[in-house]
PDB file of C-alpha atoms and ligand atoms in Angstrom:
ATOM      1  CA  MET A   1       4.359  26.832 -15.959  1.00  0.00           C
ATOM      2  CA  GLU A   2       0.738  27.423 -14.365  1.00  0.00           C
ATOM      3  CA  ASN A   3      -0.439  29.118 -17.407  1.00  0.00           C
ATOM      4  CA  ILE A   4       0.683  25.837 -19.368  1.00  0.00           C
ATOM      5  CA  LEU A   5      -1.206  23.861 -16.547  1.00  0.00           C
ATOM      6  CA  GLU A   6      -4.259  26.208 -16.787  1.00  0.00           C
ATOM      7  CA  GLU A   7      -4.627  25.445 -20.482  1.00  0.00           C
ATOM      8  CA  LEU A   8      -3.827  21.650 -20.515  1.00  0.00           C
ATOM      9  CA  VAL A   9      -6.276  20.912 -17.701  1.00  0.00           C
ATOM     10  CA  GLU A  10      -9.212  23.344 -19.107  1.00  0.00           C
ATOM     11  CA  ARG A  11      -8.604  21.436 -22.933  1.00  0.00           C
ATOM     12  CA  ASN A  12      -9.047  18.125 -21.148  1.00  0.00           C
ATOM     13  CA  ARG A  13     -11.601  18.973 -18.845  1.00  0.00           C
ATOM     14  CA  TYR A  14     -14.466  17.665 -21.381  1.00  0.00           C
ATOM     15  CA  LEU A  15     -13.124  13.847 -20.958  1.00  0.00           C
ATOM     16  CA  THR A  16     -14.572  13.739 -17.713  1.00  0.00           C
ATOM     17  CA  SER A  17     -18.000  13.485 -19.331  1.00  0.00           C
ATOM     18  CA  ARG A  18     -16.796  10.072 -20.883  1.00  0.00           C
ATOM     19  CA  GLY A  19     -16.084   8.861 -17.533  1.00  0.00           C
ATOM     20  CA  LYS A  20     -17.902   7.788 -14.365  1.00  0.00           C
ATOM     21  CA  VAL A  21     -17.150   7.754 -10.851  1.00  0.00           C
ATOM     22  CA  ALA A  22     -16.419   4.884  -8.795  1.00  0.00           C
ATOM     23  CA  ASP A  23     -19.593   3.791  -7.184  1.00  0.00           C
ATOM     24  CA  TYR A  24     -18.851   0.026  -5.556  1.00  0.00           C
ATOM     25  CA  ILE A  25     -18.003   1.689  -2.700  1.00  0.00           C
ATOM     26  CA  PRO A  26     -21.554   4.066  -2.210  1.00  0.00           C
ATOM     27  CA  GLU A  27     -19.544   7.118  -0.634  1.00  0.00           C
ATOM     28  CA  LEU A  28     -17.206   7.513  -3.580  1.00  0.00           C
ATOM     29  CA  ALA A  29     -20.010   8.119  -5.700  1.00  0.00           C
ATOM     30  CA  LYS A  30     -20.824  11.609  -4.005  1.00  0.00           C
ATOM     31  CA  ALA A  31     -17.288  12.977  -5.846  1.00  0.00           C
ATOM     32  CA  ASP A  32     -17.917  15.693  -8.242  1.00  0.00           C
ATOM     33  CA  SER A  33     -17.317  14.140 -11.438  1.00  0.00           C
ATOM     34  CA  LYS A  34     -16.545  17.437 -13.677  1.00  0.00           C
ATOM     35  CA  ALA A  35     -13.480  18.183 -11.286  1.00  0.00           C
ATOM     36  CA  LEU A  36      -9.994  17.852 -12.932  1.00  0.00           C
ATOM     37  CA  GLY A  37      -6.898  19.360 -10.993  1.00  0.00           C
ATOM     38  CA  ILE A  38      -3.026  18.884 -10.933  1.00  0.00           C
ATOM     39  CA  CYS A  39      -0.234  20.266  -8.929  1.00  0.00           C
ATOM     40  CA  ILE A  40       3.677  19.790  -9.591  1.00  0.00           C
ATOM     41  CA  ILE A  41       6.622  20.002  -7.282  1.00  0.00           C
ATOM     42  CA  ASP A  42      10.146  19.966  -8.460  1.00  0.00           C
ATOM     43  CA  LEU A  43      12.982  19.229  -7.090  1.00  0.00           C
ATOM     44  CA  ASN A  44      13.702  22.661  -6.165  1.00  0.00           C
ATOM     45  CA  GLY A  45      10.250  22.625  -4.205  1.00  0.00           C
ATOM     46  CA  GLN A  46       8.713  24.548  -6.361  1.00  0.00           C
ATOM     47  CA  VAL A  47       4.767  23.942  -6.364  1.00  0.00           C
ATOM     48  CA  TYR A  48       2.636  24.677  -9.192  1.00  0.00           C
ATOM     49  CA  LYS A  49      -1.246  24.144  -9.227  1.00  0.00           C
ATOM     50  CA  SER A  50      -3.937  24.239 -11.420  1.00  0.00           C
ATOM     51  CA  GLY A  51      -7.575  23.788 -11.560  1.00  0.00           C
ATOM     52  CA  ASN A  52      -9.264  21.726  -8.722  1.00  0.00           C
ATOM     53  CA  CYS A  53      -6.337  20.934  -7.193  1.00  0.00           C
ATOM     54  CA  ASN A  54      -7.005  21.817  -3.305  1.00  0.00           C
ATOM     55  CA  ASP A  55     -10.310  19.696  -3.578  1.00  0.00           C
ATOM     56  CA  ARG A  56     -10.244  16.309  -0.882  1.00  0.00           C
ATOM     57  CA  PHE A  57     -10.491  12.714  -1.978  1.00  0.00           C
ATOM     58  CA  THR A  58      -9.541   9.258  -0.648  1.00  0.00           C
ATOM     59  CA  MET A  59      -6.138   7.936  -1.771  1.00  0.00           C
ATOM     60  CA  GLN A  60      -7.544   4.596  -2.062  1.00  0.00           C
ATOM     61  CA  SER A  61      -5.118   2.527  -4.345  1.00  0.00           C
ATOM     62  CA  ILE A  62      -2.436   4.947  -4.328  1.00  0.00           C
ATOM     63  CA  SER A  63      -1.808   4.031  -0.552  1.00  0.00           C
ATOM     64  CA  LYS A  64      -0.841   1.074  -1.956  1.00  0.00           C
ATOM     65  CA  VAL A  65       2.635   2.579  -2.721  1.00  0.00           C
ATOM     66  CA  VAL A  66       3.399   4.506   0.474  1.00  0.00           C
ATOM     67  CA  ASN A  67       2.504   0.777   2.208  1.00  0.00           C
ATOM     68  CA  LEU A  68       5.179  -0.924  -0.080  1.00  0.00           C
ATOM     69  CA  ILE A  69       7.623   1.828   1.368  1.00  0.00           C
ATOM     70  CA  CYS A  70       6.780   0.930   4.787  1.00  0.00           C
ATOM     71  CA  ALA A  71       6.731  -2.699   4.135  1.00  0.00           C
ATOM     72  CA  LEU A  72      10.324  -2.680   2.747  1.00  0.00           C
ATOM     73  CA  GLU A  73      11.571  -0.159   5.797  1.00  0.00           C
ATOM     74  CA  ASP A  74      10.221  -2.287   7.909  1.00  0.00           C
ATOM     75  CA  ASN A  75      11.319  -6.155   6.681  1.00  0.00           C
ATOM     76  CA  PRO A  76      13.997  -7.528   4.858  1.00  0.00           C
ATOM     77  CA  LEU A  77      13.318  -7.875   1.024  1.00  0.00           C
ATOM     78  CA  ASP A  78      13.824 -11.846   0.834  1.00  0.00           C
ATOM     79  CA  LYS A  79      11.041 -12.040   3.712  1.00  0.00           C
ATOM     80  CA  LEU A  80       8.625  -9.691   1.982  1.00  0.00           C
ATOM     81  CA  LEU A  81       9.417 -11.717  -1.556  1.00  0.00           C
ATOM     82  CA  SER A  82       8.496 -15.024   0.216  1.00  0.00           C
ATOM     83  CA  LYS A  83       4.887 -13.466   0.566  1.00  0.00           C
ATOM     84  CA  ILE A  84       4.201 -11.413  -2.441  1.00  0.00           C
ATOM     85  CA  SER A  85       6.015 -11.230  -6.093  1.00  0.00           C
ATOM     86  CA  PHE A  86       6.849  -7.847  -8.096  1.00  0.00           C
ATOM     87  CA  GLU A  87       5.360  -9.313 -10.963  1.00  0.00           C
ATOM     88  CA  PRO A  88       2.814  -7.202 -13.481  1.00  0.00           C
ATOM     89  CA  THR A  89      -0.623  -8.950 -14.221  1.00  0.00           C
ATOM     90  CA  ALA A  90      -3.255  -8.325 -16.995  1.00  0.00           C
ATOM     91  CA  ASP A  91      -6.237  -9.003 -14.384  1.00  0.00           C
ATOM     92  CA  GLY A  92      -7.992  -6.350 -12.540  1.00  0.00           C
ATOM     93  CA  PHE A  93      -7.079  -4.666  -9.550  1.00  0.00           C
ATOM     94  CA  ASN A  94      -9.513  -6.983  -7.088  1.00  0.00           C
ATOM     95  CA  SER A  95      -9.401 -10.355  -9.082  1.00  0.00           C
ATOM     96  CA  ILE A  96      -9.281 -13.446  -7.264  1.00  0.00           C
ATOM     97  CA  THR A  97      -8.393 -16.246 -10.046  1.00  0.00           C
ATOM     98  CA  SER A  98      -5.188 -15.520 -10.168  1.00  0.00           C
ATOM     99  CA  LEU A  99      -4.564 -15.990  -6.462  1.00  0.00           C
ATOM    100  CA  GLU A 100      -5.447 -19.843  -7.078  1.00  0.00           C
ATOM    101  CA  THR A 101      -4.245 -19.965 -10.567  1.00  0.00           C
ATOM    102  CA  LYS A 102      -0.930 -18.309 -10.758  1.00  0.00           C
ATOM    103  CA  ASN A 103       2.232 -17.873  -8.404  1.00  0.00           C
ATOM    104  CA  ALA A 104       1.562 -20.848  -6.036  1.00  0.00           C
ATOM    105  CA  ASN A 105      -0.865 -18.745  -3.868  1.00  0.00           C
ATOM    106  CA  LYS A 106       1.247 -15.196  -3.621  1.00  0.00           C
ATOM    107  CA  PRO A 107      -0.173 -12.126  -5.038  1.00  0.00           C
ATOM    108  CA  LEU A 108       1.379 -11.285  -8.094  1.00  0.00           C
ATOM    109  CA  ASN A 109       2.444  -7.711  -6.600  1.00  0.00           C
ATOM    110  CA  PRO A 110       1.664  -5.180  -4.001  1.00  0.00           C
ATOM    111  CA  MET A 111      -0.584  -3.023  -6.482  1.00  0.00           C
ATOM    112  CA  ILE A 112      -3.153  -5.344  -6.571  1.00  0.00           C
ATOM    113  CA  ASN A 113      -5.508  -5.380  -3.556  1.00  0.00           C
ATOM    114  CA  SER A 114      -4.436  -9.047  -2.410  1.00  0.00           C
ATOM    115  CA  GLY A 115      -0.928  -7.844  -2.856  1.00  0.00           C
ATOM    116  CA  ALA A 116      -1.348  -4.438  -0.660  1.00  0.00           C
ATOM    117  CA  ILE A 117      -3.540  -6.570   2.055  1.00  0.00           C
ATOM    118  CA  VAL A 118      -0.042  -8.515   2.403  1.00  0.00           C
ATOM    119  CA  THR A 119       1.935  -5.618   2.312  1.00  0.00           C
ATOM    120  CA  VAL A 120      -0.186  -4.390   5.421  1.00  0.00           C
ATOM    121  CA  SER A 121      -0.170  -7.398   7.221  1.00  0.00           C
ATOM    122  CA  MET A 122       3.381  -7.266   6.871  1.00  0.00           C
ATOM    123  CA  LEU A 123       4.097  -3.476   8.593  1.00  0.00           C
ATOM    124  CA  ASN A 124       5.506  -3.411  12.120  1.00  0.00           C
ATOM    125  CA  GLY A 125       3.155  -3.533  14.850  1.00  0.00           C
ATOM    126  CA  ASN A 126       1.312  -6.489  16.642  1.00  0.00           C
ATOM    127  CA  THR A 127      -2.166  -5.335  15.974  1.00  0.00           C
ATOM    128  CA  GLY A 128      -4.125  -3.617  12.942  1.00  0.00           C
ATOM    129  CA  LYS A 129      -4.037  -0.612  15.037  1.00  0.00           C
ATOM    130  CA  GLU A 130      -0.648  -0.367  15.505  1.00  0.00           C
ATOM    131  CA  LYS A 131       0.100  -0.941  11.653  1.00  0.00           C
ATOM    132  CA  TYR A 132      -2.029   1.615  10.757  1.00  0.00           C
ATOM    133  CA  GLU A 133      -0.442   3.842  13.071  1.00  0.00           C
ATOM    134  CA  ARG A 134       3.394   2.901  11.994  1.00  0.00           C
ATOM    135  CA  ALA A 135       1.889   3.374   8.597  1.00  0.00           C
ATOM    136  CA  LEU A 136       0.341   6.711   8.887  1.00  0.00           C
ATOM    137  CA  GLU A 137       3.786   8.523  10.009  1.00  0.00           C
ATOM    138  CA  ILE A 138       5.014   7.598   6.743  1.00  0.00           C
ATOM    139  CA  PHE A 139       2.280   8.805   4.892  1.00  0.00           C
ATOM    140  CA  LYS A 140       2.386  11.798   7.178  1.00  0.00           C
ATOM    141  CA  LYS A 141       6.238  12.511   5.918  1.00  0.00           C
ATOM    142  CA  MET A 142       5.741  11.232   2.406  1.00  0.00           C
ATOM    143  CA  THR A 143       3.000  13.873   1.662  1.00  0.00           C
ATOM    144  CA  ASP A 144       4.421  16.561   3.794  1.00  0.00           C
ATOM    145  CA  ASN A 145       1.063  16.945   5.543  1.00  0.00           C
ATOM    146  CA  GLU A 146       0.951  16.346   9.533  1.00  0.00           C
ATOM    147  CA  ASP A 147      -2.685  16.932   9.692  1.00  0.00           C
ATOM    148  CA  LEU A 148      -3.329  13.981   7.039  1.00  0.00           C
ATOM    149  CA  LYS A 149      -6.863  12.376   8.316  1.00  0.00           C
ATOM    150  CA  LEU A 150      -9.231   9.452   7.694  1.00  0.00           C
ATOM    151  CA  ASN A 151     -12.257  10.204   6.181  1.00  0.00           C
ATOM    152  CA  GLN A 152     -14.695   8.463   8.277  1.00  0.00           C
ATOM    153  CA  ASP A 153     -17.684   8.241   5.809  1.00  0.00           C
ATOM    154  CA  VAL A 154     -15.062   6.435   3.311  1.00  0.00           C
ATOM    155  CA  TYR A 155     -13.781   4.349   5.620  1.00  0.00           C
ATOM    156  CA  LYS A 156     -17.198   3.034   7.060  1.00  0.00           C
ATOM    157  CA  SER A 157     -18.832   2.873   3.294  1.00  0.00           C
ATOM    158  CA  GLU A 158     -15.268   0.712   2.444  1.00  0.00           C
ATOM    159  CA  LYS A 159     -15.613  -1.440   5.490  1.00  0.00           C
ATOM    160  CA  ALA A 160     -19.527  -2.219   4.731  1.00  0.00           C
ATOM    161  CA  THR A 161     -19.042  -3.139   1.289  1.00  0.00           C
ATOM    162  CA  ALA A 162     -15.586  -4.916   1.507  1.00  0.00           C
ATOM    163  CA  SER A 163     -16.952  -8.412   0.520  1.00  0.00           C
ATOM    164  CA  ARG A 164     -14.681  -9.184  -2.098  1.00  0.00           C
ATOM    165  CA  ASN A 165     -11.595  -7.846  -0.118  1.00  0.00           C
ATOM    166  CA  ARG A 166     -12.333 -10.093   2.575  1.00  0.00           C
ATOM    167  CA  ALA A 167     -12.811 -13.003   0.398  1.00  0.00           C
ATOM    168  CA  LEU A 168      -9.130 -12.138  -0.934  1.00  0.00           C
ATOM    169  CA  ALA A 169      -8.189 -11.909   2.744  1.00  0.00           C
ATOM    170  CA  TYR A 170      -9.674 -15.478   4.149  1.00  0.00           C
ATOM    171  CA  TYR A 171      -8.191 -16.916   0.779  1.00  0.00           C
ATOM    172  CA  MET A 172      -4.654 -15.578   1.794  1.00  0.00           C
ATOM    173  CA  HIS A 173      -4.975 -16.645   5.702  1.00  0.00           C
ATOM    174  CA  SER A 174      -6.011 -20.192   4.790  1.00  0.00           C
ATOM    175  CA  THR A 175      -2.840 -20.542   2.180  1.00  0.00           C
ATOM    176  CA  GLY A 176      -0.800 -19.239   5.058  1.00  0.00           C
ATOM    177  CA  ILE A 177       0.325 -15.861   3.115  1.00  0.00           C
ATOM    178  CA  ILE A 178      -1.379 -13.868   5.815  1.00  0.00           C
ATOM    179  CA  ASP A 179      -0.696 -14.181   9.777  1.00  0.00           C
ATOM    180  CA  GLY A 180      -2.769 -13.249  12.413  1.00  0.00           C
ATOM    181  CA  ASP A 181      -6.273 -11.523  12.608  1.00  0.00           C
ATOM    182  CA  VAL A 182      -7.646 -11.011   9.229  1.00  0.00           C
ATOM    183  CA  GLU A 183     -10.425  -8.408  10.037  1.00  0.00           C
ATOM    184  CA  ASP A 184      -8.098  -6.698  12.094  1.00  0.00           C
ATOM    185  CA  ILE A 185      -5.145  -6.614   8.974  1.00  0.00           C
ATOM    186  CA  LEU A 186      -7.901  -5.303   6.611  1.00  0.00           C
ATOM    187  CA  GLU A 187      -9.229  -2.624   9.276  1.00  0.00           C
ATOM    188  CA  ALA A 188      -5.624  -1.233   8.731  1.00  0.00           C
ATOM    189  CA  TYR A 189      -5.955  -1.770   5.113  1.00  0.00           C
ATOM    190  CA  PHE A 190      -9.426   0.447   4.776  1.00  0.00           C
ATOM    191  CA  LYS A 191      -8.115   2.883   6.962  1.00  0.00           C
ATOM    192  CA  LEU A 192      -5.036   3.504   4.590  1.00  0.00           C
ATOM    193  CA  CYS A 193      -7.302   3.481   1.460  1.00  0.00           C
ATOM    194  CA  SER A 194      -9.747   5.950   3.313  1.00  0.00           C
ATOM    195  CA  LEU A 195      -7.093   9.120   3.748  1.00  0.00           C
ATOM    196  CA  GLU A 196      -8.106  12.348   2.271  1.00  0.00           C
ATOM    197  CA  ILE A 197      -5.653  13.869   0.258  1.00  0.00           C
ATOM    198  CA  ASN A 198      -5.299  16.477  -2.287  1.00  0.00           C
ATOM    199  CA  CYS A 199      -3.275  16.977  -5.700  1.00  0.00           C
ATOM    200  CA  ILE A 200      -0.460  19.345  -3.137  1.00  0.00           C
ATOM    201  CA  ASP A 201      -0.398  15.625  -1.058  1.00  0.00           C
ATOM    202  CA  ILE A 202       0.153  13.095  -3.708  1.00  0.00           C
ATOM    203  CA  ALA A 203       2.431  15.425  -5.591  1.00  0.00           C
ATOM    204  CA  ASN A 204       4.322  15.355  -2.531  1.00  0.00           C
ATOM    205  CA  ILE A 205       4.897  11.798  -2.543  1.00  0.00           C
ATOM    206  CA  GLY A 206       5.807  11.981  -6.048  1.00  0.00           C
ATOM    207  CA  ALA A 207       8.858  14.555  -5.390  1.00  0.00           C
ATOM    208  CA  VAL A 208      10.159  12.796  -2.834  1.00  0.00           C
ATOM    209  CA  LEU A 209      10.244   9.087  -4.752  1.00  0.00           C
ATOM    210  CA  ALA A 210      11.921  11.350  -7.594  1.00  0.00           C
ATOM    211  CA  ASN A 211      14.349  12.905  -5.418  1.00  0.00           C
ATOM    212  CA  ASP A 212      15.425   9.183  -4.374  1.00  0.00           C
ATOM    213  CA  GLY A 213      13.551   9.063  -0.939  1.00  0.00           C
ATOM    214  CA  ILE A 214      14.318  12.843   0.695  1.00  0.00           C
ATOM    215  CA  SER A 215      11.654  15.573   0.619  1.00  0.00           C
ATOM    216  CA  PRO A 216      12.502  18.040  -1.637  1.00  0.00           C
ATOM    217  CA  ILE A 217      10.487  20.804   0.742  1.00  0.00           C
ATOM    218  CA  THR A 218      11.986  19.764   3.922  1.00  0.00           C
ATOM    219  CA  GLY A 219      14.960  17.867   2.992  1.00  0.00           C
ATOM    220  CA  GLU A 220      14.302  15.327   5.423  1.00  0.00           C
ATOM    221  CA  VAL A 221      15.339  11.745   4.267  1.00  0.00           C
ATOM    222  CA  ILE A 222      12.200   9.873   4.277  1.00  0.00           C
ATOM    223  CA  THR A 223      13.317   6.603   3.107  1.00  0.00           C
ATOM    224  CA  THR A 224      16.650   4.664   0.853  1.00  0.00           C
ATOM    225  CA  PRO A 225      17.491   5.667  -2.754  1.00  0.00           C
ATOM    226  CA  GLN A 226      17.234   1.701  -2.960  1.00  0.00           C
ATOM    227  CA  ILE A 227      13.484   1.496  -1.681  1.00  0.00           C
ATOM    228  CA  ALA A 228      12.556   4.722  -3.680  1.00  0.00           C
ATOM    229  CA  LYS A 229      13.924   2.725  -6.911  1.00  0.00           C
ATOM    230  CA  THR A 230      12.507  -0.396  -6.213  1.00  0.00           C
ATOM    231  CA  VAL A 231       8.698   1.656  -5.457  1.00  0.00           C
ATOM    232  CA  LYS A 232       9.054   3.695  -9.126  1.00  0.00           C
ATOM    233  CA  ALA A 233       9.882   0.554 -11.149  1.00  0.00           C
ATOM    234  CA  ILE A 234       6.867  -1.441  -9.781  1.00  0.00           C
ATOM    235  CA  MET A 235       4.669   1.744 -10.220  1.00  0.00           C
ATOM    236  CA  SER A 236       5.756   1.569 -13.772  1.00  0.00           C
ATOM    237  CA  THR A 237       5.109  -1.847 -14.162  1.00  0.00           C
ATOM    238  CA  CYS A 238       2.102  -2.636 -11.919  1.00  0.00           C
ATOM    239  CA  GLY A 239       0.671   0.931 -10.797  1.00  0.00           C
ATOM    240  CA  MET A 240      -2.221   1.345 -13.328  1.00  0.00           C
ATOM    241  CA  TYR A 241      -3.165  -1.843 -12.964  1.00  0.00           C
ATOM    242  CA  ASP A 242      -4.183  -3.793 -16.506  1.00  0.00           C
ATOM    243  CA  ALA A 243      -3.336  -0.285 -18.032  1.00  0.00           C
ATOM    244  CA  SER A 244       0.116  -0.365 -16.857  1.00  0.00           C
ATOM    245  CA  GLY A 245       1.841  -1.358 -20.145  1.00  0.00           C
ATOM    246  CA  SER A 246      -0.122   1.256 -22.323  1.00  0.00           C
ATOM    247  CA  VAL A 247       0.384   3.852 -19.867  1.00  0.00           C
ATOM    248  CA  ALA A 248       4.484   3.005 -19.993  1.00  0.00           C
ATOM    249  CA  VAL A 249       4.245   3.070 -23.784  1.00  0.00           C
ATOM    250  CA  ASN A 250       2.123   6.461 -24.119  1.00  0.00           C
ATOM    251  CA  ILE A 251       3.424   8.243 -21.376  1.00  0.00           C
ATOM    252  CA  GLY A 252       6.443   6.727 -19.567  1.00  0.00           C
ATOM    253  CA  ILE A 253       6.177   8.128 -16.172  1.00  0.00           C
ATOM    254  CA  PRO A 254       6.056   6.152 -13.132  1.00  0.00           C
ATOM    255  CA  SER A 255       2.460   6.534 -11.619  1.00  0.00           C
ATOM    256  CA  LYS A 256       0.036   5.014  -9.688  1.00  0.00           C
ATOM    257  CA  SER A 257      -4.176   5.567  -9.715  1.00  0.00           C
ATOM    258  CA  GLY A 258      -6.711   5.379  -7.040  1.00  0.00           C
ATOM    259  CA  VAL A 259     -10.658   4.997  -7.535  1.00  0.00           C
ATOM    260  CA  GLY A 260     -11.124   8.171  -5.963  1.00  0.00           C
ATOM    261  CA  GLY A 261      -9.890   9.680  -8.972  1.00  0.00           C
ATOM    262  CA  GLY A 262      -6.104  10.688  -7.943  1.00  0.00           C
ATOM    263  CA  ILE A 263      -3.065   9.985 -10.071  1.00  0.00           C
ATOM    264  CA  MET A 264       0.249  10.123  -8.293  1.00  0.00           C
ATOM    265  CA  SER A 265       3.064   9.863 -10.558  1.00  0.00           C
ATOM    266  CA  SER A 266       6.754  10.591  -9.879  1.00  0.00           C
ATOM    267  CA  VAL A 267       9.699  11.737 -12.783  1.00  0.00           C
ATOM    268  CA  PRO A 268      12.728  10.608 -11.896  1.00  0.00           C
ATOM    269  CA  ARG A 269      15.162  13.506 -10.724  1.00  0.00           C
ATOM    270  CA  LYS A 270      12.853  15.841 -11.948  1.00  0.00           C
ATOM    271  CA  MET A 271       8.959  16.252 -10.289  1.00  0.00           C
ATOM    272  CA  GLY A 272       6.518  14.586  -8.464  1.00  0.00           C
ATOM    273  CA  ILE A 273       2.658  15.182 -10.034  1.00  0.00           C
ATOM    274  CA  GLY A 274      -0.612  14.958  -8.346  1.00  0.00           C
ATOM    275  CA  ILE A 275      -3.647  14.673 -10.550  1.00  0.00           C
ATOM    276  CA  PHE A 276      -7.424  14.288  -9.245  1.00  0.00           C
ATOM    277  CA  GLY A 277      -9.756  13.674 -11.827  1.00  0.00           C
ATOM    278  CA  PRO A 278     -12.694  11.289 -10.055  1.00  0.00           C
ATOM    279  CA  ALA A 279     -14.794  10.456 -13.667  1.00  0.00           C
ATOM    280  CA  LEU A 280     -12.790   6.644 -14.389  1.00  0.00           C
ATOM    281  CA  ASP A 281     -12.306   4.965 -17.050  1.00  0.00           C
ATOM    282  CA  PRO A 282     -13.005   1.288 -17.321  1.00  0.00           C
ATOM    283  CA  LYS A 283     -10.198  -0.009 -15.938  1.00  0.00           C
ATOM    284  CA  GLY A 284     -10.642   2.577 -12.456  1.00  0.00           C
ATOM    285  CA  ASN A 285      -8.163   5.342 -13.853  1.00  0.00           C
ATOM    286  CA  SER A 286      -9.062   8.948 -14.204  1.00  0.00           C
ATOM    287  CA  ILE A 287     -10.151   9.247 -17.646  1.00  0.00           C
ATOM    288  CA  ALA A 288      -9.448  12.714 -17.935  1.00  0.00           C
ATOM    289  CA  GLY A 289      -6.211  12.887 -15.721  1.00  0.00           C
ATOM    290  CA  LEU A 290      -5.088  10.207 -17.882  1.00  0.00           C
ATOM    291  CA  LYS A 291      -4.977  12.439 -21.044  1.00  0.00           C
ATOM    292  CA  LEU A 292      -3.790  15.404 -18.859  1.00  0.00           C
ATOM    293  CA  LEU A 293      -0.691  13.297 -17.795  1.00  0.00           C
ATOM    294  CA  SER A 294       0.085  12.268 -20.868  1.00  0.00           C
ATOM    295  CA  ASP A 295       0.115  15.840 -22.379  1.00  0.00           C
ATOM    296  CA  ILE A 296       2.003  17.016 -19.531  1.00  0.00           C
ATOM    297  CA  SER A 297       4.636  14.224 -20.417  1.00  0.00           C
ATOM    298  CA  LYS A 298       4.680  15.340 -24.157  1.00  0.00           C
ATOM    299  CA  THR A 299       4.572  19.244 -23.495  1.00  0.00           C
ATOM    300  CA  PHE A 300       7.819  18.944 -21.334  1.00  0.00           C
ATOM    301  CA  ASP A 301       9.300  15.775 -22.775  1.00  0.00           C
ATOM    302  CA  LEU A 302       9.247  13.765 -19.262  1.00  0.00           C
ATOM    303  CA  GLY A 303       9.100  10.120 -20.355  1.00  0.00           C
ATOM    304  CA  ILE A 304      11.409   8.042 -18.932  1.00  0.00           C
ATOM    305  CA  TYR A 305      12.245   5.429 -21.841  1.00  0.00           C
TER     306      TYR A 305
HETATM  307  O1  DON B 401      -9.848  -2.111  -2.045  1.00  0.00           O
HETATM  308  C1  DON B 401     -10.811  -1.410  -2.691  1.00  0.00           C
HETATM  309  O2  DON B 401     -11.532  -1.754  -3.397  1.00  0.00           O
HETATM  310  C2  DON B 401     -10.115   0.326  -2.962  1.00  0.00           C
HETATM  311  N1  DON B 401     -10.540   0.808  -1.367  1.00  0.00           N
HETATM  312  C3  DON B 401      -9.145   0.481  -3.093  1.00  0.00           C
HETATM  313  C4  DON B 401      -9.146   0.031  -4.591  1.00  0.00           C
HETATM  314  C5  DON B 401      -8.349   0.909  -5.643  1.00  0.00           C
HETATM  315  O3  DON B 401      -8.172   2.255  -5.186  1.00  0.00           O
HETATM  316  C6  DON B 401      -8.367   0.642  -6.969  1.00  0.00           C
HETATM  317  N2  DON B 401      -7.920   1.559  -8.089  1.00  0.00           N
HETATM  318  N3  DON B 401      -7.922   1.755  -8.678  1.00  0.00           N
END
């Protein structure tokens, strides 16, 4: 298996030169644009790795998946659905326009920034700090990494350049979708985006979801089969932003990307896949990572449709 992974990583590495590392958060621009790595964890707990699989990067939008798991644990579904929909969008991940023009002020889904900020606002806890700490418990379990930490430089950079996220959050506060202190909630959202991980950590998240909420490594029940199913469905329809449709057609694996270069994928009842390649395509997805995922899907016949 590792020989095949090695071959696929090296075959696709040239694509990194066709993408661009995210620079709208200045600290992210420091990533090694040539990096490409992968980790697969199957449901027997076997771990397969190749390429830059130990490189550290920040969670960014992959955090939205774990935030959603946590919000579904902490709220009845109808309460969550009163604040957020589960519908895909063809708009970009930080789009402002859809909030006012579509769907009566509710964010269309939890995988875009507006939806993720609402998701964080609904976590258990009275303050942003308590919400962050509540989410961190689940992040540590999902990644099987007790040492999960914040990258302080990315966090500060993210916070200093977040006018767009502030605009989304204050707008949603004005319409009553977000309750409480907006800055406090944004603080928790920025911190969760800035958690530092590697391919192994995110392969673990995918593997727990693939195994209906139970860690194949530790055997711990982390969430319910119903929540795992809901989250995988939302990853399939919304996880790769406005490329979600083509990823479903061409790759067919529920996945979630982040602008740090990560892609976290979950093949139901088979495996979790974590990929890192910080050079991004124009939609914000890892350019070489997506082609690597496509090759893996074809080689092992993993598409779910
Ligand atoms: O909110 C932001 O701008 C980022 N920290 C997270 C966005 C992100 O990763 C979008 N991804 N493709």
